[in-house]
């Protein structure tokens, strides 16, 4: 451990840089060359690279990098509303706000920082936010990069309001894939899902695995804590773990919808897939003083095994 002591010093393992709009970004590194980049605009993870320098998250070539517009790609924080099922704009306002670095956050479990480089961010509602959503809260987000390259996002939302409030939530995660037609998702078989392309009709998954031949926008209900995205061409598997997030959203816009999005290339649907840990069907309700925690853990490994053989115990599930 001694030889890594300087590497794991917080000052050595993280660096604050600026994008071309002057917005701060935090760059995290681990000793083996993996990295993650987090923008204070939206508290958004905009890059996650493995030890070979390969980018694991998708960002559109047409993404708009200018506040208050959120960037198309990375991992967006959708709060206090996911989608358009509410009075707020699509996916809420947290992803459009400038967050601040939280220098003195309340402590997490000791293993949440052991052997990891991390940053703590904080969002509180502005006066404009309270006009459109009149609930006071503190939203703390920790993004950490482990020695093995795993990326973890931990959200803690506290009600500092005088009355209860409810919200929906998602980590809107854009994964980089080789070819959407060659990708499959395992772990969501036989589950009920809401088909967002058919007025949220309740259906049941029939396939042995989820594959893609057309536009898909589904919310899988009461999904397991771990699902896997297998990319055959790259021989890579993304393992997506979640805690406090009962649902999993799967989205790919396919060809027709891609052409309607100004910040998304016509052919880019082929190289991306969104798989989101979420709380959508049943909103989270917090009483005054209560706190909710939701966690996303992303792992990228070689696809030399079947999902059934995955040693989930080693990932803490």
Rosetta silent file (secondary structure, phi, psi, omega in degrees, C-alpha in Angstrom):
SEQUENCE: XXXXXXXXXXXXXXXXXXXXXXXXXXXXXXXXXXXXXXXXXXXXXXXXXXXXXXXXXXXXXXXXXXXXXXXXXXXXXXXXXXXXXXXXXXXXXXXXXXXXXXXXXXXXXXXXXXXXXXXXXXXXXXXXXXXXXXXXXXXXXXXXXXXXXXXXXXXXXXXXXXXXXXXXXXXXXXXXXXXXXXXXXXXXXXXXXXXXXXXXXXXXXXXXXXXXXXXXXXXXXXXXXXXXXXXXXXXXXXXXXXXXXXXXXXXXXXXXXXXXXXXXXXXXXXXXXXXXXXXXXXXXXXXXXXXXXXXXXXXXXXXXXXXXXXXXXXXXX
SCORE:     score description
SCORE:     0.000 S_00000001
   1 L     0.000  -28.511 -175.077    0.000    0.000    0.000 S_00000001
   2 H   -57.578  -40.242 -176.187    2.912    2.289    0.723 S_00000001
   3 H   -68.746  -18.930  179.356    3.854    2.769   -2.917 S_00000001
   4 H   -96.545   -1.452 -173.384    0.297    3.919   -3.684 S_00000001
   5 L   -57.030  -44.177 -178.681    0.080    6.315   -0.749 S_00000001
   6 L   -71.926  -33.065  179.623    0.872    9.384   -2.793 S_00000001
   7 L   -64.298  -39.857 -175.677   -1.350    8.263   -5.652 S_00000001
   8 L   -87.941    0.622  167.548   -4.337    7.875   -3.370 S_00000001
   9 L   -60.838  134.258 -174.208   -3.843   11.209   -1.715 S_00000001
  10 H   -55.802  -35.522 -178.952   -6.947   13.140   -2.771 S_00000001
  11 H   -69.306  -31.674 -179.098   -4.854   15.949   -4.252 S_00000001
  12 H   -81.147  -35.385 -173.462   -2.869   13.505   -6.371 S_00000001
  13 H   -83.966  -12.028  179.951   -5.798   11.337   -7.483 S_00000001
  14 E  -136.526  154.533 -177.406   -8.018   14.197   -8.618 S_00000001
  15 E  -146.143  138.715  176.776   -7.533   17.417  -10.538 S_00000001
  16 E   -97.883  125.185  177.929   -9.820   20.359  -11.286 S_00000001
  17 E  -126.356  175.027  179.035   -9.777   21.548  -14.889 S_00000001
  18 E  -122.974  144.833  172.716  -12.030   23.828  -16.941 S_00000001
  19 L   -85.817 -177.128 -173.829  -13.956   23.204  -20.136 S_00000001
  20 L   -74.811   -4.852  172.214  -14.096   25.768  -22.954 S_00000001
  21 L   -97.454    3.358  179.999  -17.100   27.461  -21.310 S_00000001
  22 L    82.589    9.050  179.564  -15.111   28.003  -18.121 S_00000001
  23 L   -85.121  134.418 -179.583  -17.089   25.388  -16.176 S_00000001
  24 E   -66.979  142.434  170.822  -15.077   23.334  -13.681 S_00000001
  25 E  -128.492  149.896  177.208  -14.565   19.632  -14.268 S_00000001
  26 E  -111.528  124.527  178.587  -13.041   17.105  -11.883 S_00000001
  27 E  -103.363  119.345  176.968  -10.671   14.518  -13.331 S_00000001
  28 E  -103.614  143.877  177.934  -10.258   11.327  -11.261 S_00000001
  29 E  -133.122  156.158  169.076   -7.485    8.805  -11.865 S_00000001
  30 L  -120.538  171.252 -172.398   -6.472    5.434  -10.491 S_00000001
  31 L   -65.631  -17.122 -174.149   -2.961    3.914  -10.334 S_00000001
  32 L   -99.582    3.606  175.557   -3.523    1.708  -13.397 S_00000001
  33 L   104.536   -4.763  175.561   -4.467    4.443  -15.842 S_00000001
  34 L   -72.815  157.030 -178.545   -8.265    4.437  -15.624 S_00000001
  35 E  -151.874  162.340  173.308   -9.972    7.804  -15.322 S_00000001
  36 E  -144.470  144.665  179.553  -13.317    9.560  -14.934 S_00000001
  37 E  -125.558  129.640 -176.500  -14.271   13.141  -15.659 S_00000001
  38 E  -122.760  126.942  177.206  -17.163   14.884  -13.919 S_00000001
  39 E   -91.843  139.501  174.356  -18.568   18.257  -14.947 S_00000001
  40 L   -72.063  -12.999  170.724  -19.989   20.599  -12.328 S_00000001
  41 E   -78.032  103.442  179.050  -22.576   21.412  -14.982 S_00000001
  42 L    86.581   -3.513 -173.252  -25.264   18.890  -14.044 S_00000001
  43 L    58.794   33.928 -168.292  -22.986   16.850  -11.777 S_00000001
  44 E   -95.710  126.549  170.268  -22.592   14.822  -14.956 S_00000001
  45 E   -72.720  119.250 -175.704  -19.990   12.126  -15.530 S_00000001
  46 E  -109.846   -5.406  176.817  -18.833   12.927  -19.068 S_00000001
  47 E  -156.607  140.715  172.484  -16.014   10.388  -19.410 S_00000001
  48 E  -144.705  110.838 -176.660  -15.077    6.993  -17.997 S_00000001
  49 E  -115.069  144.297  176.811  -11.977    5.337  -19.445 S_00000001
  50 L   -83.059 -175.251 -174.794  -10.416    1.980  -18.643 S_00000001
  51 L   -67.580  -15.820  176.594   -6.727    1.344  -18.040 S_00000001
  52 L   -90.452   -0.069 -179.024   -6.143    1.150  -21.819 S_00000001
  53 L    83.475    8.427 -179.575   -7.599    4.618  -22.288 S_00000001
  54 L   -77.893  130.824  179.812  -10.728    3.288  -24.039 S_00000001
  55 E   -76.386  128.477 -176.088  -13.821    5.453  -23.572 S_00000001
  56 L  -101.449  -16.315  178.212  -16.674    3.446  -22.042 S_00000001
  57 E  -105.205  148.754  178.762  -19.396    6.115  -22.124 S_00000001
  58 L   -92.141  137.560  169.337  -21.047    7.495  -25.239 S_00000001
  59 E  -132.799  131.623 -179.071  -21.159   11.211  -26.036 S_00000001
  60 L   -66.478  143.564  174.334  -22.816   12.493  -29.178 S_00000001
  61 L   -67.430  -16.270  179.186  -20.634   14.301  -31.699 S_00000001
  62 L  -104.364   11.158 -179.048  -23.433   16.864  -31.842 S_00000001
  63 L   -58.941  143.272  179.670  -23.699   17.308  -28.076 S_00000001
  64 L   -98.525  115.782 -177.257  -24.172   20.889  -26.899 S_00000001
  65 L   -99.657   58.385 -178.432  -21.627   21.783  -24.202 S_00000001
  66 L  -147.011  117.826  176.949  -23.187   24.994  -22.996 S_00000001
  67 L   -57.240  148.446    3.977  -25.267   25.621  -19.861 S_00000001
  68 L   -89.743    6.763  179.890  -28.131   25.414  -19.216 S_00000001
  69 L   -69.163  130.940  176.474  -28.498   22.720  -21.898 S_00000001
  70 L   -75.775  151.856 -177.286  -27.484   19.286  -20.634 S_00000001
  71 L   -83.189  135.250 -179.819  -24.922   17.382  -22.675 S_00000001
  72 L   -76.888   96.811  179.201  -26.170   14.415  -24.736 S_00000001
  73 E   143.365 -172.495  178.304  -24.183   11.539  -23.283 S_00000001
  74 L    64.996 -141.692  176.956  -22.270   10.408  -20.213 S_00000001
  75 E  -125.583  108.924 -179.691  -24.317    9.853  -17.066 S_00000001
  76 E   -91.549  143.057  175.773  -27.031   12.430  -16.473 S_00000001
  77 E   -93.376  109.177 -179.455  -28.654   12.955  -13.072 S_00000001
  78 E   -97.088  105.976 -176.094  -32.425   12.964  -13.655 S_00000001
  79 E  -161.421  142.512    0.745  -34.054   14.606  -10.619 S_00000001
  80 L   -90.900   21.892  179.554  -36.646   15.430   -9.318 S_00000001
  81 L  -145.539  135.204  172.680  -38.434   13.990  -12.343 S_00000001
  82 L  -103.212  136.919 -179.371  -37.578   11.300  -14.851 S_00000001
  83 L    69.468 -150.588 -177.570  -39.016   11.631  -18.350 S_00000001
  84 L  -115.396   21.658 -178.150  -42.014   13.863  -18.942 S_00000001
  85 L   -89.302   67.795 -179.976  -44.388   12.348  -16.375 S_00000001
  86 L   171.441 -171.990 -174.663  -44.808   15.485  -14.298 S_00000001
  87 L   -88.126  -10.748 -176.575  -44.998   19.267  -14.375 S_00000001
  88 L   -89.936  171.393  174.278  -41.262   19.880  -14.922 S_00000001
  89 L   -64.811  164.136 -178.833  -39.210   19.848  -18.098 S_00000001
  90 L   -48.340  125.020  175.238  -37.954   16.492  -19.383 S_00000001
  91 L    67.348   17.493  174.843  -35.822   14.709  -16.741 S_00000001
  92 E    74.638 -169.369 -172.037  -36.078   17.536  -14.181 S_00000001
  93 L  -110.863  -10.771 -175.136  -33.633   20.352  -13.512 S_00000001
  94 H   -60.270  -35.519 -176.826  -30.662   18.814  -11.651 S_00000001
  95 H   -74.489   -8.385 -179.787  -28.852   17.963  -14.905 S_00000001
  96 H  -104.213   -4.636 -172.908  -29.039   21.610  -16.017 S_00000001
  97 L   -97.201  157.821  172.802  -27.666   23.233  -12.847 S_00000001
  98 E   -88.165  117.960  178.488  -24.157   24.153  -11.764 S_00000001
  99 L   -87.869  168.018  176.503  -23.197   22.008   -8.775 S_00000001
 100 E  -121.966  154.730  174.843  -20.498   22.875   -6.218 S_00000001
 101 E   -74.652  128.889 -178.842  -17.752   20.737   -4.717 S_00000001
 102 L   -93.108  104.735 -174.820  -18.755   19.680   -1.215 S_00000001
 103 L   -76.456  -25.671 -176.777  -15.634   20.032    0.893 S_00000001
 104 L  -132.759   66.817 -178.826  -17.157   18.696    4.128 S_00000001
 105 L   -74.411  153.421  170.845  -19.821   16.120    3.298 S_00000001
 106 L   -57.640  146.668 -173.886  -21.452   13.982    5.991 S_00000001
 107 L   -66.720  145.631  169.600  -19.507   10.713    6.256 S_00000001
 108 L  -100.120 -179.655  174.634  -20.359    7.672    4.179 S_00000001
 109 L   -57.565  148.526 -174.739  -19.461    4.092    5.080 S_00000001
 110 H   -57.824  -34.114 -177.738  -15.708    3.685    5.525 S_00000001
 111 H   -76.047   -4.874  179.249  -15.418    1.415    2.471 S_00000001
 112 H   -73.551  -17.477  179.345  -16.914    4.139    0.290 S_00000001
 113 L  -121.321   -8.937 -175.863  -13.563    5.926    0.128 S_00000001
 114 L   -65.433  121.257  176.627  -11.073    3.142    0.814 S_00000001
 115 L    67.457   24.212 -177.697   -8.695    2.772   -2.143 S_00000001
 116 E  -129.066  149.099  165.480  -10.698    5.113   -4.343 S_00000001
 117 E   -95.534  139.876 -173.145  -10.289    8.541   -5.853 S_00000001
 118 E  -154.415  164.372  173.420  -13.510   10.480   -5.472 S_00000001
 119 E  -138.386  144.191  176.550  -15.252   13.834   -5.475 S_00000001
 120 E  -110.318  127.450  178.707  -18.279   15.017   -3.516 S_00000001
 121 E  -116.741  157.367 -176.986  -20.704   17.440   -5.161 S_00000001
 122 E  -137.326  137.086  174.391  -23.635   19.366   -3.709 S_00000001
 123 E  -130.588  129.454  171.933  -26.805   20.830   -5.206 S_00000001
 124 E  -123.769  150.572 -176.121  -29.341   23.001   -3.401 S_00000001
 125 L   -70.787  141.525  173.989  -32.410   24.552   -5.051 S_00000001
 126 L   -85.447  174.994  177.199  -32.257   28.129   -6.290 S_00000001
 127 H   -61.460  -38.620  177.799  -35.136   30.584   -5.966 S_00000001
 128 H   -65.354  -39.178  177.689  -36.140   29.787   -9.541 S_00000001
 129 H   -61.274  -42.433 -177.471  -36.092   26.065   -8.762 S_00000001
 130 H   -68.150  -25.048  177.037  -38.367   26.602   -5.759 S_00000001
 131 H   -69.480  -37.255 -178.546  -40.854   28.509   -7.921 S_00000001
 132 H   -92.379  -21.524  179.131  -41.310   25.528  -10.241 S_00000001
 133 L  -146.813   90.986 -166.294  -40.831   22.808   -7.612 S_00000001
 134 L   -80.154   63.189 -179.779  -41.424   24.258   -4.098 S_00000001
 135 L  -138.882  126.616 -179.872  -39.454   21.778   -1.996 S_00000001
 136 L   -85.191  135.637 -177.480  -36.185   22.419   -0.168 S_00000001
 137 E  -150.600  162.654  166.961  -33.560   19.692   -0.409 S_00000001
 138 E  -122.158  124.234 -179.239  -29.866   18.923   -0.211 S_00000001
 139 E  -113.985  112.214  177.214  -28.567   16.623   -2.950 S_00000001
 140 E  -108.308  131.150 -178.743  -25.127   15.161   -2.319 S_00000001
 141 E  -124.826  124.115  171.729  -23.419   13.164   -5.045 S_00000001
 142 E  -109.570  128.138  173.098  -20.212   11.182   -4.648 S_00000001
 143 E  -112.798  124.208 -177.416  -18.468    9.900   -7.771 S_00000001
 144 E  -131.612  146.221  179.214  -15.647    7.451   -7.076 S_00000001
 145 E  -118.642  120.838 -175.034  -13.172    5.514   -9.194 S_00000001
 146 E   -88.936  170.730  179.687  -11.784    2.313   -7.682 S_00000001
 147 L   -60.029  -35.242 -178.961   -8.397    0.641   -8.116 S_00000001
 148 L   -85.122    2.922  176.765  -10.005   -1.948  -10.408 S_00000001
 149 L    93.609   -4.298  177.967  -11.597    0.785  -12.538 S_00000001
 150 L   -62.191  142.724  178.240  -15.153    0.424  -11.235 S_00000001
 151 E  -112.031  127.584 -178.756  -17.161    3.651  -11.298 S_00000001
 152 E  -124.866  132.846  173.587  -19.614    4.323   -8.472 S_00000001
 153 E  -117.484  123.564  179.146  -22.159    7.127   -8.146 S_00000001
 154 E  -120.112  119.436  179.515  -23.832    7.569   -4.759 S_00000001
 155 E  -107.258  133.132  174.729  -26.697   10.055   -4.415 S_00000001
 156 E  -126.422  117.656 -177.951  -28.040   11.216   -1.065 S_00000001
 157 E  -115.786  122.102 -178.523  -31.126   13.422   -1.122 S_00000001
 158 E  -113.641  137.299  175.503  -32.335   14.960    2.138 S_00000001
 159 E   -85.568  110.473  175.029  -35.658   16.685    2.738 S_00000001
 160 L  -109.134   23.690  178.900  -34.993   19.951    4.552 S_00000001
 161 L   -88.646  167.054  177.249  -38.534   21.078    3.802 S_00000001
 162 L   -88.517   -0.402 -178.820  -41.316   21.464    6.353 S_00000001
 163 L  -145.265  161.180 -179.961  -43.514   18.944    4.551 S_00000001
 164 L   -64.886  153.985  169.799  -43.087   15.650    2.670 S_00000001
 165 E  -142.382  160.173 -179.250  -42.217   15.614   -1.031 S_00000001
 166 E  -124.823  151.176  179.812  -41.972   12.939   -3.719 S_00000001
 167 E  -152.020  157.477  167.204  -39.654   12.591   -6.699 S_00000001
 168 E  -108.274  165.729 -168.080  -38.611   10.185   -9.429 S_00000001
 169 E  -156.998  149.149  170.477  -34.971    9.605  -10.273 S_00000001
 170 E  -158.831  146.655  164.012  -32.581    7.977  -12.735 S_00000001
 171 E   -91.836   99.865 -175.504  -28.919    7.736  -13.578 S_00000001
 172 E   -80.654   98.001 -165.191  -29.368    8.227  -17.339 S_00000001
 173 E  -106.653  113.456  178.304  -26.344    6.202  -18.469 S_00000001
 174 E   -92.908  107.401  178.003  -25.133    6.295  -22.089 S_00000001
 175 E   -90.612  143.391  175.543  -22.920    3.267  -22.717 S_00000001
 176 E   -87.838  124.836  178.811  -20.583    3.108  -25.707 S_00000001
 177 L  -128.078  162.760 -177.354  -21.148   -0.040  -27.791 S_00000001
 178 L   -75.056  -47.589 -177.122  -19.721   -1.335  -31.051 S_00000001
 179 L  -158.226  116.426 -174.469  -22.997   -2.052  -32.842 S_00000001
 180 H   -56.209  -29.475 -179.792  -26.426   -1.997  -31.181 S_00000001
 181 H   -70.482  -15.290 -178.260  -27.513   -4.943  -33.361 S_00000001
 182 H  -107.019   11.833 -175.343  -24.781   -7.079  -31.760 S_00000001
 183 E  -107.560  145.546  171.910  -25.598   -6.178  -28.155 S_00000001
 184 E  -139.045  154.896  178.025  -27.783   -8.010  -25.673 S_00000001
 185 E  -113.111  130.832  176.709  -28.903   -7.387  -22.097 S_00000001
 186 E  -117.533  142.985  178.991  -29.142  -10.227  -19.590 S_00000001
 187 L   117.297   -8.136 -178.603  -30.868  -10.107  -16.216 S_00000001
 188 L  -111.822   11.502 -177.794  -34.240   -8.595  -17.183 S_00000001
 189 L   -62.916  144.963  175.556  -35.875  -11.783  -18.502 S_00000001
 190 L    67.675    3.287 -177.400  -39.533  -12.487  -17.539 S_00000001
 191 L   -81.936  153.104  169.316  -39.943   -9.051  -15.927 S_00000001
 192 E   -76.049  146.475  176.920  -42.914   -6.740  -16.340 S_00000001
 193 E  -145.425  155.278  172.833  -42.145   -3.474  -18.068 S_00000001
 194 E   -93.572  124.061  177.732  -43.840   -0.233  -19.076 S_00000001
 195 E   -89.145  104.324 -175.866  -43.589    0.364  -22.815 S_00000001
 196 L   -73.595   -7.436  174.817  -43.058    4.102  -23.100 S_00000001
 197 L   -90.279   -4.828 -178.707  -43.670    3.913  -26.852 S_00000001
 198 L  -134.441   55.538  178.287  -47.227    2.646  -26.222 S_00000001
 199 L    52.843   38.371  176.529  -48.671    4.978  -23.537 S_00000001
 200 L    59.106   35.673  176.564  -46.763    3.125  -20.793 S_00000001
 201 E   -62.149  136.858 -179.298  -48.638   -0.103  -21.494 S_00000001
 202 E   -84.948  119.848 -179.571  -47.734   -2.851  -19.016 S_00000001
 203 E  -130.241  174.359  178.898  -46.172   -5.852  -20.772 S_00000001
 204 E  -123.112  132.364 -179.644  -44.008   -8.838  -19.839 S_00000001
 205 L   -65.354  127.840 -176.113  -40.566   -9.541  -21.286 S_00000001
 206 L  -104.187  -22.500 -174.106  -40.693  -12.744  -23.340 S_00000001
 207 L   -77.832  159.454  174.481  -37.129  -13.082  -24.645 S_00000001
 208 L   -70.694  -26.845  174.919  -34.244  -15.014  -23.130 S_00000001
 209 L  -152.982  160.600  179.482  -32.254  -11.766  -23.432 S_00000001
 210 E   -89.746  123.620  174.217  -33.026   -8.274  -24.714 S_00000001
 211 L  -123.454  172.503 -167.908  -31.767   -7.598  -28.228 S_00000001
 212 L  -127.491  124.277  175.951  -32.331   -4.621  -30.522 S_00000001
 213 L  -133.470   -4.027 -178.753  -33.975   -4.396  -33.928 S_00000001
 214 L  -164.329  179.640  179.483  -35.946   -1.135  -33.557 S_00000001
 215 L   -56.162  140.776  177.716  -36.547    1.806  -31.211 S_00000001
 216 E  -138.964  133.856  176.004  -36.872    0.791  -27.564 S_00000001
 217 E  -148.533   93.951 -173.312  -37.973    2.788  -24.527 S_00000001
 218 E  -130.533  147.140  172.772  -38.926    0.556  -21.609 S_00000001
 219 E  -114.629  106.607  178.680  -39.045    0.762  -17.834 S_00000001
 220 E   -82.419  128.097 -170.178  -38.462   -2.679  -16.312 S_00000001
 221 L   -95.156  141.440  177.413  -40.157   -2.883  -12.919 S_00000001
 222 L    49.556   51.807 -176.043  -38.717   -4.342   -9.718 S_00000001
 223 L   -82.096  159.472 -179.067  -35.587   -5.357  -11.577 S_00000001
 224 L   -67.049  166.774 -177.491  -32.641   -7.216  -10.001 S_00000001
 225 L   -71.112  -18.975 -177.075  -29.709   -5.419   -8.446 S_00000001
 226 E  -134.792  130.133  169.884  -27.380   -6.505  -11.244 S_00000001
 227 E  -129.622  164.062 -178.142  -27.835   -6.671  -15.021 S_00000001
 228 E  -129.876  139.922  174.638  -25.261   -7.178  -17.763 S_00000001
 229 E  -111.986  115.065 -175.966  -24.830   -5.617  -21.204 S_00000001
 230 E  -102.131  120.827  177.980  -22.849   -7.915  -23.517 S_00000001
 231 E  -106.527  101.493 -171.473  -21.072   -6.370  -26.499 S_00000001
 232 L   -65.813  -42.122 -174.654  -20.035   -9.308  -28.671 S_00000001
 233 L   -65.496  -41.131  179.576  -17.901   -7.412  -31.176 S_00000001
 234 L   -85.827   -5.644 -176.547  -15.774   -5.686  -28.528 S_00000001
 235 L    52.732   45.806 -177.957  -15.809   -8.781  -26.305 S_00000001
 236 E  -129.396  141.421  175.063  -16.783   -6.478  -23.451 S_00000001
 237 E  -123.017  129.031  170.736  -19.457   -6.776  -20.787 S_00000001
 238 E   -93.245  125.452  174.250  -20.816   -3.909  -18.748 S_00000001
 239 E  -104.296  122.462 -174.135  -22.036   -5.025  -15.343 S_00000001
 240 E  -113.759  110.276  177.684  -24.544   -2.550  -13.923 S_00000001
 241 E  -105.211  149.674 -178.938  -25.221   -2.754  -10.197 S_00000001
 242 E  -149.396  150.033  176.838  -27.726   -0.611   -8.322 S_00000001
 243 E  -135.605  137.449  179.645  -29.018   -0.029   -4.808 S_00000001
 244 L    75.216    9.856 -176.217  -32.137    1.884   -3.784 S_00000001
 245 L  -128.030   97.210 -171.189  -33.271    1.953   -7.424 S_00000001
 246 L   -73.125  -19.023 -173.189  -36.047   -0.588   -8.099 S_00000001
 247 E  -112.751  162.123  173.559  -36.402   -0.014  -11.857 S_00000001
 248 E  -131.652  123.734  178.715  -34.205   -0.285  -14.957 S_00000001
 249 E  -100.363  133.474  177.812  -34.822    1.888  -18.017 S_00000001
 250 E  -121.075  126.392 -175.104  -33.611    0.684  -21.431 S_00000001
 251 E  -143.603  133.415  165.600  -33.526    3.154  -24.319 S_00000001
 252 E  -145.401  128.115 -172.260  -32.250    3.374  -27.872 S_00000001
 253 L   -75.901  -19.701 -177.364  -33.809    5.934  -30.269 S_00000001
 254 H    59.163 -168.406 -165.875  -33.070    3.956  -33.464 S_00000001
 255 H   -70.102  -49.425 -172.523  -33.042    5.559  -36.906 S_00000001
 256 H   -64.135  -50.430 -178.053  -36.276    7.562  -37.165 S_00000001
 257 H   -67.825  -33.522  179.824  -36.122    9.316  -33.801 S_00000001
 258 H   -55.225  -36.852 -177.462  -32.385    9.975  -34.139 S_00000001
 259 L   -73.434  -10.880  179.141  -33.115   12.231  -37.086 S_00000001
 260 L   -95.556   -7.340 -175.763  -35.458   14.386  -34.959 S_00000001
 261 L  -101.269  118.914 -175.066  -32.863   15.193  -32.249 S_00000001
 262 L   -65.821  -29.281 -176.474  -30.734   18.255  -32.957 S_00000001
 263 L  -103.314   31.750 -177.494  -27.964   17.207  -30.554 S_00000001
 264 L  -148.187  130.134 -178.262  -27.691   13.616  -31.832 S_00000001
 265 L   -70.216  150.206 -176.115  -26.224   12.271  -35.072 S_00000001
 266 L   -58.751  -32.771 -175.727  -28.469   10.418  -37.517 S_00000001
 267 L  -106.860    3.722 -172.602  -26.398    7.224  -37.280 S_00000001
 268 H   -73.310  -16.241  177.601  -25.210    7.464  -33.685 S_00000001
 269 H   -58.450  -23.271 -178.104  -27.936    5.173  -32.347 S_00000001
 270 H   -69.767  -24.283 -172.508  -25.789    2.308  -33.613 S_00000001
 271 H  -113.982   19.915  179.472  -22.992    3.026  -31.126 S_00000001
 272 E  -143.572  160.174  173.981  -24.897    3.757  -27.912 S_00000001
 273 E  -157.050  130.392  175.694  -27.304    2.213  -25.437 S_00000001
 274 E   -98.480  124.924  172.668  -28.890    3.705  -22.317 S_00000001
 275 E  -130.642  110.217 -168.584  -29.403    1.387  -19.349 S_00000001
 276 E  -112.419  128.628  163.753  -30.496    3.392  -16.323 S_00000001
 277 E   -73.745  129.017 -168.597  -30.812    2.523  -12.669 S_00000001
 278 E  -150.259  161.530  169.207  -34.035    4.322  -11.765 S_00000001
 279 E  -128.867   95.557 -170.462  -36.962    4.882   -9.426 S_00000001
 280 E  -119.345  -51.828 -173.853  -39.807    5.682  -11.797 S_00000001
 281 E   -60.485  -47.497 -179.963  -42.926    3.570  -11.265 S_00000001
 282 E  -117.483  105.662 -178.735  -43.269    4.413   -7.583 S_00000001
 283 E   -57.404  152.259  175.268  -41.825    7.842   -6.692 S_00000001
 284 E   -80.440  131.837  176.741  -39.637    8.178   -3.607 S_00000001
 285 E  -115.667  128.585  178.392  -41.344   10.061   -0.765 S_00000001
 286 E  -116.236  130.034  171.468  -39.306   11.757    1.958 S_00000001
 287 L   -80.114  163.981  178.374  -40.713   13.128    5.189 S_00000001
 288 L   -52.618  128.185  179.147  -39.086   16.246    6.701 S_00000001
 289 L    87.075  -11.281 -179.597  -35.525   15.381    7.729 S_00000001
 290 L   -78.390  155.329  179.028  -35.461   12.031    5.936 S_00000001
 291 E  -130.500  139.827  175.992  -32.698   11.045    3.509 S_00000001
 292 E  -113.412  143.335  176.972  -32.742    8.659    0.541 S_00000001
 293 E  -123.340  130.877  174.597  -29.677    6.959   -0.930 S_00000001
 294 E  -130.928  135.611 -173.050  -29.392    5.555   -4.454 S_00000001
 295 E  -131.722  140.630  175.724  -26.233    3.994   -5.841 S_00000001
 296 E  -122.595  131.308  178.545  -24.999    2.948   -9.276 S_00000001
 297 E  -124.934  119.589 -178.162  -21.921    0.727   -9.742 S_00000001
 298 E  -110.786  131.439  177.307  -20.484    0.269  -13.233 S_00000001
 299 E  -129.826  139.157  174.930  -17.943   -2.403  -14.150 S_00000001
 300 E  -120.985  122.062 -176.257  -16.483   -3.175  -17.574 S_00000001
 301 E  -133.647  164.888  175.981  -14.931   -6.629  -18.012 S_00000001
 302 E   -66.748  139.145 -178.639  -13.833   -8.976  -20.793 S_00000001
 303 L   -86.731   58.868 -179.629  -16.733  -11.051  -22.182 S_00000001
 304 L  -102.927   14.710 -178.358  -15.014  -14.380  -21.679 S_00000001
 305 L  -144.757  167.846  174.207  -17.745  -15.756  -19.452 S_00000001
 306 L   -89.554  157.690 -179.390  -21.511  -16.128  -19.274 S_00000001
 307 H   -59.154  -36.323 -178.262  -23.631  -13.847  -17.114 S_00000001
 308 H   -63.183  -22.938 -177.470  -24.581  -16.832  -14.923 S_00000001
 309 H   -90.728   -1.630 -176.038  -20.922  -17.283  -14.048 S_00000001
 310 L   -63.593  128.904 -179.001  -20.431  -13.728  -12.902 S_00000001
 311 L   -85.265   83.730 -175.196  -19.022  -13.622   -9.399 S_00000001
 312 H   -67.302  -26.499 -177.850  -21.373  -10.998   -8.002 S_00000001
 313 H   -58.667  -34.924 -177.433  -20.148  -11.575   -4.467 S_00000001
 314 H   -68.731  -17.627  179.309  -16.843   -9.904   -5.301 S_00000001
 315 H   -97.147    4.882  174.417  -18.756   -6.750   -6.250 S_00000001
 316 L    86.853   16.954  179.272  -20.534   -6.563   -2.930 S_00000001
 317 L  -100.335    0.000    0.000  -23.991   -7.719   -4.003 S_00000001
